[in-house]
Amino acid sequence: MSRRRAHSRHGTARDVSRLVPIDDDPIEALIRRSKRQRRRGDQRAAVVLLQRACSMDEWRARTFTLLGALLSEVGRCDEAERAFLHARWLRQRAGEMSRAEVTMRLVDRVRASRAVP
């Protein structure tokens, strides 16, 4: 009986694997760190982490899209537009036309927000 209690109290090795994420991909690790900084309110650190992720893998459209969204939220519209345009170009090269169209709508939204005084 006491063994059962001890076992349930301490858990198993499988329980630990669910708690600790495995960082196979350094880009995804940077994206997670950026999201954490953003939740804490440190927008500058979040932008820097996403920029580092973009420079480490220049062929990943998702990272450039996330960077563009964060930059537009911070008010850096020119840089956001460049990030979105690069993401759109990457999506077009990959044959993801529907995602490229959505990314272009994000570019249009940034341009419209910049035009409004």
mmCIF file of C-alpha atoms in Angstrom:
data_model
loop_
_atom_site.group_PDB
_atom_site.id
_atom_site.type_symbol
_atom_site.label_atom_id
_atom_site.label_comp_id
_atom_site.label_asym_id
_atom_site.label_seq_id
_atom_site.Cartn_x
_atom_site.Cartn_y
_atom_site.Cartn_z
ATOM 1 C CA MET A 1 0.000 0.000 0.000
ATOM 2 C CA SER A 2 2.723 2.473 0.893
ATOM 3 C CA ARG A 3 4.444 1.781 -2.415
ATOM 4 C CA ARG A 4 1.400 2.935 -4.318
ATOM 5 C CA ARG A 5 1.269 6.164 -2.410
ATOM 6 C CA ALA A 6 4.963 6.818 -2.929
ATOM 7 C CA HIS A 7 4.644 6.072 -6.613
ATOM 8 C CA SER A 8 1.688 8.391 -7.131
ATOM 9 C CA ARG A 9 3.259 11.090 -4.996
ATOM 10 C CA HIS A 10 6.527 11.215 -6.920
ATOM 11 C CA GLY A 11 5.211 10.515 -10.401
ATOM 12 C CA THR A 12 7.077 8.766 -13.167
ATOM 13 C CA ALA A 13 9.682 9.690 -15.720
ATOM 14 C CA ARG A 14 6.924 10.089 -18.293
ATOM 15 C CA ASP A 15 5.354 12.861 -16.228
ATOM 16 C CA VAL A 16 8.609 14.816 -16.299
ATOM 17 C CA SER A 17 8.877 14.564 -20.078
ATOM 18 C CA ARG A 18 5.538 16.331 -20.409
ATOM 19 C CA LEU A 19 6.684 19.226 -18.229
ATOM 20 C CA VAL A 20 10.034 19.921 -19.897
ATOM 21 C CA PRO A 21 9.823 20.837 -23.589
ATOM 22 C CA ILE A 22 12.528 19.334 -25.743
ATOM 23 C CA ASP A 23 14.317 22.003 -27.762
ATOM 24 C CA ASP A 24 15.216 20.222 -30.961
ATOM 25 C CA ASP A 25 14.820 23.376 -33.016
ATOM 26 C CA PRO A 26 16.707 26.507 -31.895
ATOM 27 C CA ILE A 27 14.421 28.737 -33.987
ATOM 28 C CA GLU A 28 11.318 27.503 -32.172
ATOM 29 C CA ALA A 29 13.121 27.989 -28.863
ATOM 30 C CA LEU A 30 13.769 31.638 -29.784
ATOM 31 C CA ILE A 31 10.119 32.062 -30.787
ATOM 32 C CA ARG A 32 8.998 30.663 -27.413
ATOM 33 C CA ARG A 33 11.405 32.971 -25.583
ATOM 34 C CA SER A 34 10.091 35.910 -27.606
ATOM 35 C CA LYS A 35 6.497 35.068 -26.703
ATOM 36 C CA ARG A 36 7.495 34.843 -23.042
ATOM 37 C CA GLN A 37 9.147 38.287 -23.171
ATOM 38 C CA ARG A 38 6.087 39.690 -24.901
ATOM 39 C CA ARG A 39 3.801 38.332 -22.168
ATOM 40 C CA ARG A 40 6.049 39.944 -19.565
ATOM 41 C CA GLY A 41 5.748 43.278 -21.353
ATOM 42 C CA ASP A 42 9.294 43.481 -22.715
ATOM 43 C CA GLN A 43 8.507 44.235 -26.363
ATOM 44 C CA ARG A 44 12.076 45.245 -27.207
ATOM 45 C CA ALA A 45 13.523 41.921 -26.079
ATOM 46 C CA ALA A 46 10.773 40.063 -27.941
ATOM 47 C CA VAL A 47 11.645 41.908 -31.162
ATOM 48 C CA VAL A 48 15.366 41.210 -30.727
ATOM 49 C CA LEU A 49 14.728 37.492 -30.202
ATOM 50 C CA LEU A 50 12.527 37.270 -33.295
ATOM 51 C CA GLN A 51 15.089 39.173 -35.350
ATOM 52 C CA ARG A 52 17.732 36.687 -34.219
ATOM 53 C CA ALA A 53 15.444 33.800 -35.191
ATOM 54 C CA CYS A 54 14.911 35.352 -38.622
ATOM 55 C CA SER A 55 18.634 35.793 -39.165
ATOM 56 C CA MET A 56 19.327 32.190 -38.138
ATOM 57 C CA ASP A 57 16.819 30.784 -40.644
ATOM 58 C CA GLU A 58 16.044 33.171 -43.482
ATOM 59 C CA TRP A 59 13.806 30.635 -45.234
ATOM 60 C CA ARG A 60 11.112 30.287 -42.560
ATOM 61 C CA ALA A 61 8.111 32.445 -43.404
ATOM 62 C CA ARG A 62 6.405 31.911 -40.046
ATOM 63 C CA THR A 63 9.195 33.684 -38.183
ATOM 64 C CA PHE A 64 9.078 36.699 -40.487
ATOM 65 C CA THR A 65 5.289 36.847 -40.141
ATOM 66 C CA LEU A 66 5.537 36.818 -36.342
ATOM 67 C CA LEU A 67 8.218 39.509 -36.494
ATOM 68 C CA GLY A 68 6.058 41.655 -38.777
ATOM 69 C CA ALA A 69 3.075 41.327 -36.455
ATOM 70 C CA LEU A 70 5.117 42.329 -33.423
ATOM 71 C CA LEU A 71 6.790 45.236 -35.206
ATOM 72 C CA SER A 72 3.437 46.577 -36.405
ATOM 73 C CA GLU A 73 2.075 46.304 -32.859
ATOM 74 C CA VAL A 74 5.059 48.274 -31.546
ATOM 75 C CA GLY A 75 4.587 50.923 -34.247
ATOM 76 C CA ARG A 76 7.618 50.181 -36.417
ATOM 77 C CA CYS A 77 5.551 50.016 -39.594
ATOM 78 C CA ASP A 78 8.354 50.228 -42.181
ATOM 79 C CA GLU A 79 10.179 47.264 -40.685
ATOM 80 C CA ALA A 80 6.901 45.381 -40.253
ATOM 81 C CA GLU A 81 6.079 45.872 -43.914
ATOM 82 C CA ARG A 82 9.511 44.558 -44.958
ATOM 83 C CA ALA A 83 9.113 41.494 -42.725
ATOM 84 C CA PHE A 84 5.636 40.753 -44.090
ATOM 85 C CA LEU A 85 6.798 41.208 -47.692
ATOM 86 C CA HIS A 86 9.683 38.816 -47.125
ATOM 87 C CA ALA A 87 7.309 36.290 -45.548
ATOM 88 C CA ARG A 88 4.960 36.635 -48.520
ATOM 89 C CA TRP A 89 7.820 36.064 -50.957
ATOM 90 C CA LEU A 90 8.881 32.948 -49.051
ATOM 91 C CA ARG A 91 5.331 31.622 -49.071
ATOM 92 C CA GLN A 92 5.019 32.222 -52.808
ATOM 93 C CA ARG A 93 8.284 30.368 -53.413
ATOM 94 C CA ALA A 94 6.986 27.460 -51.346
ATOM 95 C CA GLY A 95 3.743 27.377 -53.342
ATOM 96 C CA GLU A 96 1.586 28.436 -50.385
ATOM 97 C CA MET A 97 -0.551 30.882 -52.347
ATOM 98 C CA SER A 98 -3.417 31.170 -49.859
ATOM 99 C CA ARG A 99 -1.010 31.999 -47.032
ATOM 100 C CA ALA A 100 0.798 34.449 -49.313
ATOM 101 C CA GLU A 101 -2.518 36.225 -49.926
ATOM 102 C CA VAL A 102 -3.214 36.445 -46.199
ATOM 103 C CA THR A 103 0.272 37.840 -45.636
ATOM 104 C CA MET A 104 -0.350 40.439 -48.345
ATOM 105 C CA ARG A 105 -3.513 41.488 -46.525
ATOM 106 C CA LEU A 106 -1.366 42.035 -43.441
ATOM 107 C CA VAL A 107 0.927 44.250 -45.544
ATOM 108 C CA ASP A 108 -2.109 46.214 -46.734
ATOM 109 C CA ARG A 109 -3.262 46.629 -43.143
ATOM 110 C CA VAL A 110 0.155 47.992 -42.105
ATOM 111 C CA ARG A 111 0.166 50.389 -45.055
ATOM 112 C CA ALA A 112 -3.338 51.593 -44.187
ATOM 113 C CA SER A 113 -2.425 52.182 -40.547
ATOM 114 C CA ARG A 114 0.593 54.196 -41.622
ATOM 115 C CA ALA A 115 -1.527 56.360 -43.940
ATOM 116 C CA VAL A 116 -3.972 57.316 -41.174
ATOM 117 C CA PRO A 117 -2.712 60.388 -39.251
#
